[in-house]
Tab-separated table of C-alpha atoms and ligand atoms in Angstrom:
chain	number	residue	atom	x	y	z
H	1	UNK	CA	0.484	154.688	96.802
H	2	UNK	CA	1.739	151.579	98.411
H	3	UNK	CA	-0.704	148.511	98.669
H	4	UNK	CA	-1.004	146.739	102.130
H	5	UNK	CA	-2.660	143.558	102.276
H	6	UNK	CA	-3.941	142.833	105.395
H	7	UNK	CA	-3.023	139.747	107.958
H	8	UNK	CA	-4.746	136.730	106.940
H	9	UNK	CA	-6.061	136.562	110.195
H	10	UNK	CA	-8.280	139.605	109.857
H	11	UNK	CA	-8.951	139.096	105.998
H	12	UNK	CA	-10.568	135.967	106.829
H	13	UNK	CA	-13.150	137.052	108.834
H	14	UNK	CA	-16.488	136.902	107.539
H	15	UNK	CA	-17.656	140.517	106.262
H	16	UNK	CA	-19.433	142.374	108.662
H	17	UNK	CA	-22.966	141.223	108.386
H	18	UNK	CA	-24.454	144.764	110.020
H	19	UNK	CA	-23.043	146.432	106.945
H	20	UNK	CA	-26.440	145.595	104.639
H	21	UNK	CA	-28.188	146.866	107.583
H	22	UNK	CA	-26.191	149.685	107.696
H	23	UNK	CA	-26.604	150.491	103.765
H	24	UNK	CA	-30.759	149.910	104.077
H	25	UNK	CA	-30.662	151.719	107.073
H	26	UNK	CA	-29.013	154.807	104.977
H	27	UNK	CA	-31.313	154.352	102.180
H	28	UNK	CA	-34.804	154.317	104.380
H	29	UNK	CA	-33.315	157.427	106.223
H	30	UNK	CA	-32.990	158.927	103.199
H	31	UNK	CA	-36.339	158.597	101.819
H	32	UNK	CA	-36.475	161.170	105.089
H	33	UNK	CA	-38.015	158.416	107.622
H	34	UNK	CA	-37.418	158.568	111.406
H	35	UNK	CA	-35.205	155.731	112.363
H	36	UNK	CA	-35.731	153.718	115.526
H	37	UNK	CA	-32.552	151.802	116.243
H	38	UNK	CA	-33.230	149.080	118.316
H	39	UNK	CA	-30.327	146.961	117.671
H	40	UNK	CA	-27.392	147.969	119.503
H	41	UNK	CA	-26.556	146.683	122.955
H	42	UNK	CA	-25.830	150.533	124.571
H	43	UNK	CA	-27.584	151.807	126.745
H	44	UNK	CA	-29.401	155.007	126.420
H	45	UNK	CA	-29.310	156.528	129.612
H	46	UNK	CA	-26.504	158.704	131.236
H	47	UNK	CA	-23.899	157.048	134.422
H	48	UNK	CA	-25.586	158.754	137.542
H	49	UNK	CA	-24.262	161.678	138.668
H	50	UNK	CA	-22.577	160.026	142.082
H	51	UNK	CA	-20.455	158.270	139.694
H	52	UNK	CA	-19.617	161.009	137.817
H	53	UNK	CA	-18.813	163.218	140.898
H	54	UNK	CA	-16.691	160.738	142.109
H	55	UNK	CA	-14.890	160.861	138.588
H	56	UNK	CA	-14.186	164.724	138.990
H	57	UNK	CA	-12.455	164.304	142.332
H	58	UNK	CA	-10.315	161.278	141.133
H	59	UNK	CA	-9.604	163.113	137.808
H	60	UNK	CA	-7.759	166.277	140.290
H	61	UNK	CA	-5.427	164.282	142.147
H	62	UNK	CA	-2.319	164.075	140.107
H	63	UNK	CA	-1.805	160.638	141.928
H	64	UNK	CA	-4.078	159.541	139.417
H	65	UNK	CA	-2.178	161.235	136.169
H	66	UNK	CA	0.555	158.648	135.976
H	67	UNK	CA	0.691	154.876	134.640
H	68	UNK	CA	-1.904	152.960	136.383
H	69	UNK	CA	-0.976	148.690	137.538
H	70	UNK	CA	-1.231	146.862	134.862
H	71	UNK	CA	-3.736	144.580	137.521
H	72	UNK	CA	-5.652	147.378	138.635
H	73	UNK	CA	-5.441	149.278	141.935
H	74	UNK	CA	-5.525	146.834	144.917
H	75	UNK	CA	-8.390	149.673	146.096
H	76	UNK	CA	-10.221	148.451	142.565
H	77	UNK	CA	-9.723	144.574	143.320
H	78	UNK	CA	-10.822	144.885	146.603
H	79	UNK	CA	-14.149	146.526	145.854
H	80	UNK	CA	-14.820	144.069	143.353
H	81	UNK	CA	-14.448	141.301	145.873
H	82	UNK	CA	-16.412	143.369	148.346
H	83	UNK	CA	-19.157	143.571	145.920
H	84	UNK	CA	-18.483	139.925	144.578
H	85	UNK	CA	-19.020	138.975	148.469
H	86	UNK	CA	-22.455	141.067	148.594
H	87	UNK	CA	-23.711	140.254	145.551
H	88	UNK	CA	-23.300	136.482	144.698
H	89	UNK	CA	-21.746	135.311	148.413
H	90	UNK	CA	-18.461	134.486	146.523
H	91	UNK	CA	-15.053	134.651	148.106
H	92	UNK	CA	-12.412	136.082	145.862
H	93	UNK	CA	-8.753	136.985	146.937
H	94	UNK	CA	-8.364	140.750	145.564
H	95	UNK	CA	-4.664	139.603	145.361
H	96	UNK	CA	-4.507	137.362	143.093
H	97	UNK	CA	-8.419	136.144	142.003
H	98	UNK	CA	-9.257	139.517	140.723
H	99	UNK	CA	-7.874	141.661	137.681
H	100	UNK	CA	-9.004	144.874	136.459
H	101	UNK	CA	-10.116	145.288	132.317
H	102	UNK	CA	-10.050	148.275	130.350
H	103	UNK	CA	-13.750	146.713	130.083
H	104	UNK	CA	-14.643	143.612	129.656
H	105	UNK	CA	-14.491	142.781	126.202
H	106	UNK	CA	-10.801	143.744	126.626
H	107	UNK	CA	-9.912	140.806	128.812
H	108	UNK	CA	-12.060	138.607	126.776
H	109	UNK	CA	-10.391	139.681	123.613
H	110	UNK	CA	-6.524	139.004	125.355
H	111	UNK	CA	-7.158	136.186	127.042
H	112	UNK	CA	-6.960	133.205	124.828
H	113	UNK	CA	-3.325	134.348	123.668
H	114	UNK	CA	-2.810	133.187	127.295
H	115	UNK	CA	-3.705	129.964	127.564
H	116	UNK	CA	-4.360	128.969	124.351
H	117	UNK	CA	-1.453	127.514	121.406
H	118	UNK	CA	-2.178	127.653	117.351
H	119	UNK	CA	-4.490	124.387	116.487
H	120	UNK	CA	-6.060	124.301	119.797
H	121	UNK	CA	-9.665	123.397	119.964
H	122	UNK	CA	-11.745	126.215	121.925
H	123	UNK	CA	-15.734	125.164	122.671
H	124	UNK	CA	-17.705	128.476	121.577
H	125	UNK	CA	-21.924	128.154	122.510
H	126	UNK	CA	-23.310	129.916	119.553
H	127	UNK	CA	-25.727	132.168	118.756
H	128	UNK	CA	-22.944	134.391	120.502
H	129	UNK	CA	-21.413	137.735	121.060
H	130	UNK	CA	-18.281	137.220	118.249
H	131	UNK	CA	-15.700	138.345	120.602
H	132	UNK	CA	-15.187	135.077	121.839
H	133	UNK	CA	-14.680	133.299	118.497
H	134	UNK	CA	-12.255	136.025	116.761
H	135	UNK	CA	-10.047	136.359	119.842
H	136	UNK	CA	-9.561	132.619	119.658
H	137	UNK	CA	-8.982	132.494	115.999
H	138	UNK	CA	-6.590	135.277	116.337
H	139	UNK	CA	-4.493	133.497	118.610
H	140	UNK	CA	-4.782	130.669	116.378
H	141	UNK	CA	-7.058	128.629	118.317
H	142	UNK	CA	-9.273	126.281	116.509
H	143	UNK	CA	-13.307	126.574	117.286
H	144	UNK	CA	-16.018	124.371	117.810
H	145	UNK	CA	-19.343	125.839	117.639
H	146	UNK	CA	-21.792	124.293	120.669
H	147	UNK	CA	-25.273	124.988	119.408
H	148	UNK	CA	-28.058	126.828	121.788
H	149	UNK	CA	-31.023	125.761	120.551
H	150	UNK	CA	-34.492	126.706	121.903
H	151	UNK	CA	-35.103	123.428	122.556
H	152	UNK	CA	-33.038	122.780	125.340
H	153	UNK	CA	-32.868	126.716	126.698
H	154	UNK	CA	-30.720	128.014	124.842
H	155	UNK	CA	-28.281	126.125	127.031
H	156	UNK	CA	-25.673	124.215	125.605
H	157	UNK	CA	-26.080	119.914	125.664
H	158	UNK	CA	-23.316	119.233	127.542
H	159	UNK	CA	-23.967	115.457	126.906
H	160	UNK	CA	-24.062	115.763	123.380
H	161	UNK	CA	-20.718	117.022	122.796
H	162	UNK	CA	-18.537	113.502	122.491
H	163	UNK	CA	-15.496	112.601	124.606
H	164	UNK	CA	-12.903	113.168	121.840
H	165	UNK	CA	-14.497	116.880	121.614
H	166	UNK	CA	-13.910	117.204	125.538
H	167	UNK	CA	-10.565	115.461	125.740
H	168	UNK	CA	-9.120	118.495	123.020
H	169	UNK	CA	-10.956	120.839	124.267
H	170	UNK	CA	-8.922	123.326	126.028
H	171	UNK	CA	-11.849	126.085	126.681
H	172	UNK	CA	-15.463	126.666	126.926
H	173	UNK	CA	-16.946	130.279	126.214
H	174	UNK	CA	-20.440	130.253	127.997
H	175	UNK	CA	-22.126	133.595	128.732
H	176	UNK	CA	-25.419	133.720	131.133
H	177	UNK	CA	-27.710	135.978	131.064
H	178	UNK	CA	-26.961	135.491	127.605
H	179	UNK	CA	-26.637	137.949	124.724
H	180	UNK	CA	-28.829	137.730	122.374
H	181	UNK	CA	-30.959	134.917	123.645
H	182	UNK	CA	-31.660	136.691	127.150
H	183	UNK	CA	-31.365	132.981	128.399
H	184	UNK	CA	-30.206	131.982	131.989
H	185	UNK	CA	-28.388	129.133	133.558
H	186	UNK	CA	-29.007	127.822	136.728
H	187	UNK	CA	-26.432	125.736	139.764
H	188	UNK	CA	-27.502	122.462	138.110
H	189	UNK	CA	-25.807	123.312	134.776
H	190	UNK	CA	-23.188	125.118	136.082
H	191	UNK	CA	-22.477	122.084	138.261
H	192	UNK	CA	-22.645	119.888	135.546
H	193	UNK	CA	-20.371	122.117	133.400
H	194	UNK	CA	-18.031	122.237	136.401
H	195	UNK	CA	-17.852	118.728	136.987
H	196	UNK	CA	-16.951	117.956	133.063
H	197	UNK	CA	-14.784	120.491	133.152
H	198	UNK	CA	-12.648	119.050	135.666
H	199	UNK	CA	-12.625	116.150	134.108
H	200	UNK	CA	-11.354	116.951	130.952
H	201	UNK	CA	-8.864	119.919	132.259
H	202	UNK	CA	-10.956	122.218	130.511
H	203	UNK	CA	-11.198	126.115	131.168
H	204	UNK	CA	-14.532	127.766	131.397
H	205	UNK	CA	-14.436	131.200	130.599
H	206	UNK	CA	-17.628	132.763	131.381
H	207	UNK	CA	-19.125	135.752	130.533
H	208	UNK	CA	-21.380	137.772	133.065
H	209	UNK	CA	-21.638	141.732	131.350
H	210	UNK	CA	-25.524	141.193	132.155
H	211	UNK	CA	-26.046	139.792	135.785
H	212	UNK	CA	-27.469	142.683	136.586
H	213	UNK	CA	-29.639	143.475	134.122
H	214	UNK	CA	-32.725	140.839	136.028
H	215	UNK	CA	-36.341	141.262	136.483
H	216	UNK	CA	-37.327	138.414	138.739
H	217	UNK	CA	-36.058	138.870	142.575
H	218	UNK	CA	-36.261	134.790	143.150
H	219	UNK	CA	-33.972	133.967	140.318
H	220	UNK	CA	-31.042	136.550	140.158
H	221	UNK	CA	-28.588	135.726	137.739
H	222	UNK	CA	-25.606	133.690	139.153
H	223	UNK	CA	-22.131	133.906	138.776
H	224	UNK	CA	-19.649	130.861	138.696
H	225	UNK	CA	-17.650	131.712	141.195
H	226	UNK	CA	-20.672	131.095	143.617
H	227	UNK	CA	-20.746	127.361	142.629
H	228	UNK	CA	-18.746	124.803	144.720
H	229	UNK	CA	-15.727	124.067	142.316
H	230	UNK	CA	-16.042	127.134	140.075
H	231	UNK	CA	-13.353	128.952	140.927
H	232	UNK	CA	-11.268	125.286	140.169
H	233	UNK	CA	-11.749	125.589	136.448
H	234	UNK	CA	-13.044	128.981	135.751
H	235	UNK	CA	-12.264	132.613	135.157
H	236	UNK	CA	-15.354	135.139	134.953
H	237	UNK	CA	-15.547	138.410	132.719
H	238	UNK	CA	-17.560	140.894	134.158
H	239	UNK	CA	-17.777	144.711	133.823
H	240	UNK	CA	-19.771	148.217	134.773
H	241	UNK	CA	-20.963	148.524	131.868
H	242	UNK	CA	-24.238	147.745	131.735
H	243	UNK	CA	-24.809	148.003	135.576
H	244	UNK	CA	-24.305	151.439	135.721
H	245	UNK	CA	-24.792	153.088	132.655
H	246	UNK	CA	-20.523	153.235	131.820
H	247	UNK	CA	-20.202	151.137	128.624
H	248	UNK	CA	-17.997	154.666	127.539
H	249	UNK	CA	-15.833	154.498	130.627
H	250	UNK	CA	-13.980	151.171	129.793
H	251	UNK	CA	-13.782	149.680	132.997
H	252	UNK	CA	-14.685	145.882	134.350
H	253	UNK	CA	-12.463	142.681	135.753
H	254	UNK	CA	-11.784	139.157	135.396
H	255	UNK	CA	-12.043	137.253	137.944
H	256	UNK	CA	-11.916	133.305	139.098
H	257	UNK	CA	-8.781	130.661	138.914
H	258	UNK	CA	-5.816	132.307	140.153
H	259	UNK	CA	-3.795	130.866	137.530
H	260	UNK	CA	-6.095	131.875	134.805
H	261	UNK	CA	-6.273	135.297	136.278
H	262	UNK	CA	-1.954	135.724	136.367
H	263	UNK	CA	-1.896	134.643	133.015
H	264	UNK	CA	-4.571	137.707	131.565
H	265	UNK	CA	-2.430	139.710	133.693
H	266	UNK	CA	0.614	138.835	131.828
H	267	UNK	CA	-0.714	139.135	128.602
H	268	UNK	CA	-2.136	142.449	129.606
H	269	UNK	CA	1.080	143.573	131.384
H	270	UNK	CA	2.875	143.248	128.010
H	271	UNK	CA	-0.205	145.341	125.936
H	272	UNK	CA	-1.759	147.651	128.020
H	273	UNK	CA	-0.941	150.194	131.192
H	274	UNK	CA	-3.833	149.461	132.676
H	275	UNK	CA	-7.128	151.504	133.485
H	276	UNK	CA	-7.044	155.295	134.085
H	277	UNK	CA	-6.943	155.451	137.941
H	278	UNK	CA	-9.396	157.891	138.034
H	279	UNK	CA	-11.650	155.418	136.012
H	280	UNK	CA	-11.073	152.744	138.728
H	281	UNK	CA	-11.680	155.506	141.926
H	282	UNK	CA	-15.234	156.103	139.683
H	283	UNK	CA	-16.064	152.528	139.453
H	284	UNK	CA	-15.223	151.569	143.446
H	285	UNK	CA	-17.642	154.273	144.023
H	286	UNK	CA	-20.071	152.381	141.338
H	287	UNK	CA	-19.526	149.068	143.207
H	288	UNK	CA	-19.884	150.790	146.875
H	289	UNK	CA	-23.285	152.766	146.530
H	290	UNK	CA	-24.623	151.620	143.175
H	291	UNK	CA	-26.983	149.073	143.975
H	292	UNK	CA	-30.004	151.710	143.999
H	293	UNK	CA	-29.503	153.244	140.935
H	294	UNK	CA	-29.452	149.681	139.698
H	295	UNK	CA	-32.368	149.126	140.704
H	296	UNK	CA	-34.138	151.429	139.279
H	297	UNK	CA	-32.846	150.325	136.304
H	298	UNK	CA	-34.207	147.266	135.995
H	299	UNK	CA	-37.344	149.116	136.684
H	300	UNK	CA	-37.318	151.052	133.916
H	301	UNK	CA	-36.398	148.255	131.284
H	302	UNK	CA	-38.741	145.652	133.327
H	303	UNK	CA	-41.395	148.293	132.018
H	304	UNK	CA	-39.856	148.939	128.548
H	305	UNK	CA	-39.642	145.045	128.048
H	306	UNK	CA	-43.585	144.684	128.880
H	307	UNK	CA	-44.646	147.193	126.712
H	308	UNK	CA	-42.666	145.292	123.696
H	309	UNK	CA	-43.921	142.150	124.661
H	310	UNK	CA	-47.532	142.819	124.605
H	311	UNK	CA	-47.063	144.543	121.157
H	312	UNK	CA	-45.140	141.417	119.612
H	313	UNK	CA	-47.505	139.087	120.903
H	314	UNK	CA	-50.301	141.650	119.591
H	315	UNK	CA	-48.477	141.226	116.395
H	316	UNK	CA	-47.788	137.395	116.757
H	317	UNK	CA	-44.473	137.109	117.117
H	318	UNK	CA	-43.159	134.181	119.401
H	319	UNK	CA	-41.281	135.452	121.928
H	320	UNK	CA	-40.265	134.470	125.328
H	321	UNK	CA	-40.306	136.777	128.403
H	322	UNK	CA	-36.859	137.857	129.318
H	323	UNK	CA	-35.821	137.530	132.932
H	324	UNK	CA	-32.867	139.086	132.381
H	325	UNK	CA	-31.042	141.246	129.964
H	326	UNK	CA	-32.547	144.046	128.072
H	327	UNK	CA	-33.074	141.988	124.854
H	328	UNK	CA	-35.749	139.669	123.492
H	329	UNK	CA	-34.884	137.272	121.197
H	330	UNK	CA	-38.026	136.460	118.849
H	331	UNK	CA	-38.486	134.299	115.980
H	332	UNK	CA	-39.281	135.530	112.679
H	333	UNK	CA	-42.742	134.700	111.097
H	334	UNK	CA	-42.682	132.059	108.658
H	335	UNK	CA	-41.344	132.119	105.366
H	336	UNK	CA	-38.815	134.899	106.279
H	337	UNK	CA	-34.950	134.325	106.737
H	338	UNK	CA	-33.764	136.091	109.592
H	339	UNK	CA	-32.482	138.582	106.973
H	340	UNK	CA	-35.425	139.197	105.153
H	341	UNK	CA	-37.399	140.061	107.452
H	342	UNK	CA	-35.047	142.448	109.444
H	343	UNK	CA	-34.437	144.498	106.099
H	344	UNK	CA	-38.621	144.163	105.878
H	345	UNK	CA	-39.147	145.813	109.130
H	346	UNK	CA	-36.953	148.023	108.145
H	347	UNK	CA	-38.083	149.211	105.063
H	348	UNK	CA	-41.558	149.258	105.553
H	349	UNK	CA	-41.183	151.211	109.656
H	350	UNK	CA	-37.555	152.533	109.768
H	351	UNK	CA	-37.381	150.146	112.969
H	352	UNK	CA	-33.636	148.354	113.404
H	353	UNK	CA	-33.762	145.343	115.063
H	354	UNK	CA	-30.748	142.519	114.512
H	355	UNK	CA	-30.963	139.708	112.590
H	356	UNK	CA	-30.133	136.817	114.519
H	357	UNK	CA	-28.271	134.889	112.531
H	358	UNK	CA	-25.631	137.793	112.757
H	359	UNK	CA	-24.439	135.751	116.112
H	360	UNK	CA	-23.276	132.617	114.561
H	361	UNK	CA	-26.117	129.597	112.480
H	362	UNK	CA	-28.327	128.676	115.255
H	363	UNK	CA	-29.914	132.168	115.120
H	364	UNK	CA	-30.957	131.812	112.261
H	365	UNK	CA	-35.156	132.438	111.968
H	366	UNK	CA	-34.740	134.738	115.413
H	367	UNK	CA	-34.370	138.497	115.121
H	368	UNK	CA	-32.989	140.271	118.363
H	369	UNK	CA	-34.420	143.598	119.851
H	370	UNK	CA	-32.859	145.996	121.958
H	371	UNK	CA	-34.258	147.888	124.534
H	372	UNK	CA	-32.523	150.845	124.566
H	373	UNK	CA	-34.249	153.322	123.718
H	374	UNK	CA	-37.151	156.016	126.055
H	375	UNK	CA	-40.552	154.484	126.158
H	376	UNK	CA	-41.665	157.285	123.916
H	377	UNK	CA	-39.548	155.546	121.045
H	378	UNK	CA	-40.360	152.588	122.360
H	379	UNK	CA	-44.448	153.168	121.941
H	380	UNK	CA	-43.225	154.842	118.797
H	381	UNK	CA	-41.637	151.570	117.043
H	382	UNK	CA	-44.371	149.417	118.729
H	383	UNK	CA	-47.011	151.010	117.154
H	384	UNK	CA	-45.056	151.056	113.415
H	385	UNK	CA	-44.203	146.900	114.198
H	386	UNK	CA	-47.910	146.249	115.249
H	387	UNK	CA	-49.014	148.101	112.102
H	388	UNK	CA	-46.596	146.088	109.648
X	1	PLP	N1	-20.078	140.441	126.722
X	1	PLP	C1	-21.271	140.565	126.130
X	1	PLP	C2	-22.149	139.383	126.030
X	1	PLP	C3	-21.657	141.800	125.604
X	1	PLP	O1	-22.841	141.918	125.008
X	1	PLP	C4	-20.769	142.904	125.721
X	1	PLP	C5	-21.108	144.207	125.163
X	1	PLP	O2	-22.106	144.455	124.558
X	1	PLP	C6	-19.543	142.700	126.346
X	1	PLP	C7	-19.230	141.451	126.841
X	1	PLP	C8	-18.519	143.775	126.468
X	1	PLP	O3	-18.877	144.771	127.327
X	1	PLP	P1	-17.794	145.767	127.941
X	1	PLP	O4	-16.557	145.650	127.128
X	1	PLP	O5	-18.399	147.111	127.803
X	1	PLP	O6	-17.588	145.347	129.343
């Protein structure tokens, strides 16, 4: 048989650090335990049915059978902006601010081969979701990892990065409510990050796939596009995902900088046809009468999350409280590496959780847990972890 090596770009990326996992993982289940996978970032529970009637109707009209816009229905971009408008008091142009994603690690993925040339430095805030750093290598972007330390909130120190840093920079990747730290950013540092931004001429793209995922009424997540200036420097990645149960459905949009928007859409015009209309008919239906099924969402994590955090702190691990998100991020107990004590767990319980140095160096001596699973597994892998 022929031998194919493969691109350079994809042969130098690091091996896949979930694969040990994934061979302990085989080896415990084989020793016939019960695992308890709390490490992936899916949700458990079904899209609502409203959504999925809506997807029946859209799925019969053979309107919907052809080649969708590359952009996304105008019907799509303007419920987005409707719901943009409701939700954060932004004003968006469905015209040209808005562009639909065949979800949103899609866009994310494309978009530095739009703005960004071989040997340009891209800004990457690390412990991160890897997506941002392999899209820019593959475009043959250089990256700079900004740390997140607990220290200063798992928010990046804007003042520490030096003026040569900003003046190459050509992009920031920020993400708030943040995977995996469950961290949140507030108008003061996006109106610091704005204001360096335009300074230097540098792009912010920021990530938003958890927004909704909140637990604290008086300090909803914010977007960008709500600050004064944001929509000057920024484009926003945002999706259904996680709102609604529809990480299967492959539907969310970019929005922001009308520029930065044209230029996905280029790059997307010339790779992809676009979402499955029927898809988009589903998710204006999602964005139109969602808001209470959300809700009850966050109720049922909100409750999941307690129950994990009274067993971790019965077990004394350090954790902080997540306002948003449905992970905690939780430091290891001394004299583990993140690794060791993630293939412990494990072992000894058959519980997954991620080891957090899987997201880039600064995780390192943090594990990350998911909480995606019923409370009955929940209680189940509590009990096993407070054992241990
Ligand atoms: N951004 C972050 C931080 C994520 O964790 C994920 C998925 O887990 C995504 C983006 C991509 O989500 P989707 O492509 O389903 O919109």
């Amino acid at each position: 048989m022929a031998q194919f090596q493969l691109a350079d770009r994809l042969a130098k990326l690091p091996p896949y650090l979930f694969a040990e996992i994934d061979r302990i993982k085989a080896q415990v289940a084989a020793r016939g335990v019960d695992i308890i996978s709390l490490g992936i970032g899916d949700p458990d529970m079904p899209t609502p049915d409203f959504i999925i009637e809506a997807m029946k109707k859209a799925v019969e009209k053979p309107v919907n059978h052809a080649y969708p816009s590359y952009v996304g229905m105008l019907s799509y971009r303007e419920a987005v902006a409707d719901w943009y408008k409701r939700r954060f008091n932004a004003d968006l142009d469905p015209k040209s601010e808005v562009v639909s994603l065949i979800g949103s690690k899609e866009g994310i993925a494309h978009f530095p081969l739009a703005f960004i040339n071989p040997g340009d430095l891209v800004l990457v805030c690390t412990p991160n979701y890897p997506v941002y750093n392999i899209a820019t290598e593959f475009a043959g972007g250089i990256v700079k990892f900004v740390p997140l330390t607990e220290d200063n909130s798992f928010l990046p120190d804007l003042d520490a990065i030096d003026e040569e840093t900003w003046t190459k920079a050509k992009a920031i990747f920020v993400n708030y409510p943040n995977n995996p730290t469950a961290a949140m950013a507030d108008m003061a540092f996006y109106e610091k990050l704005i204001k360096i931004a335009k300074q230097y001429n540098v792009i912010v793209v920021h990530d938003t796939a958890y927004t909704e995922i909140y637990y604290n009424e008086d300090n909803r997540p914010l977007s960008i596009m709500s600050v004064p200036g944001g929509k000057d420097v920024a484009i926003e990645f945002h999706s259904l995902s996680k709102t609604y149960n529809m990480t299967g459905w492959r539907v969310g949009m970019a929005v922001g900088n009308p520029q930065l928007v044209a230029g996905l859409g280029k790059i997307k015009e010339n790779v992809d046809s676009g979402v499955f209309q029927a898809v988009q008919e589903a998710g204006i239906v999602a964005m139109r009468d969602g808001d209470p099924f959300t809700a009850e969402l966050r109720k049922i994590y909100k409750q999941r999350r307690d129950i994990m955090i009274a067993a971790l702190r019965k077990a004394g691990i350090h954790c902080n409280v997540p306002e948003s998100t449905f992970y905690i991020w939780c430091r290891v107990p001394q004299g583990y590496t993140s690794s060791e004590f993630v293939t412990k767990v494990l072992q000894e319980t058959g519980v997954v959780i991620t080891p957090g140095n899987g997201f880039g160096t600064p995780g390192e001596g943090y594990f990350r847990i998911s909480l995606t699973v019923n409370d009955a597994r929940l209680e189940e892998a509590v009990s096993r972890i407070v054992k241990l």
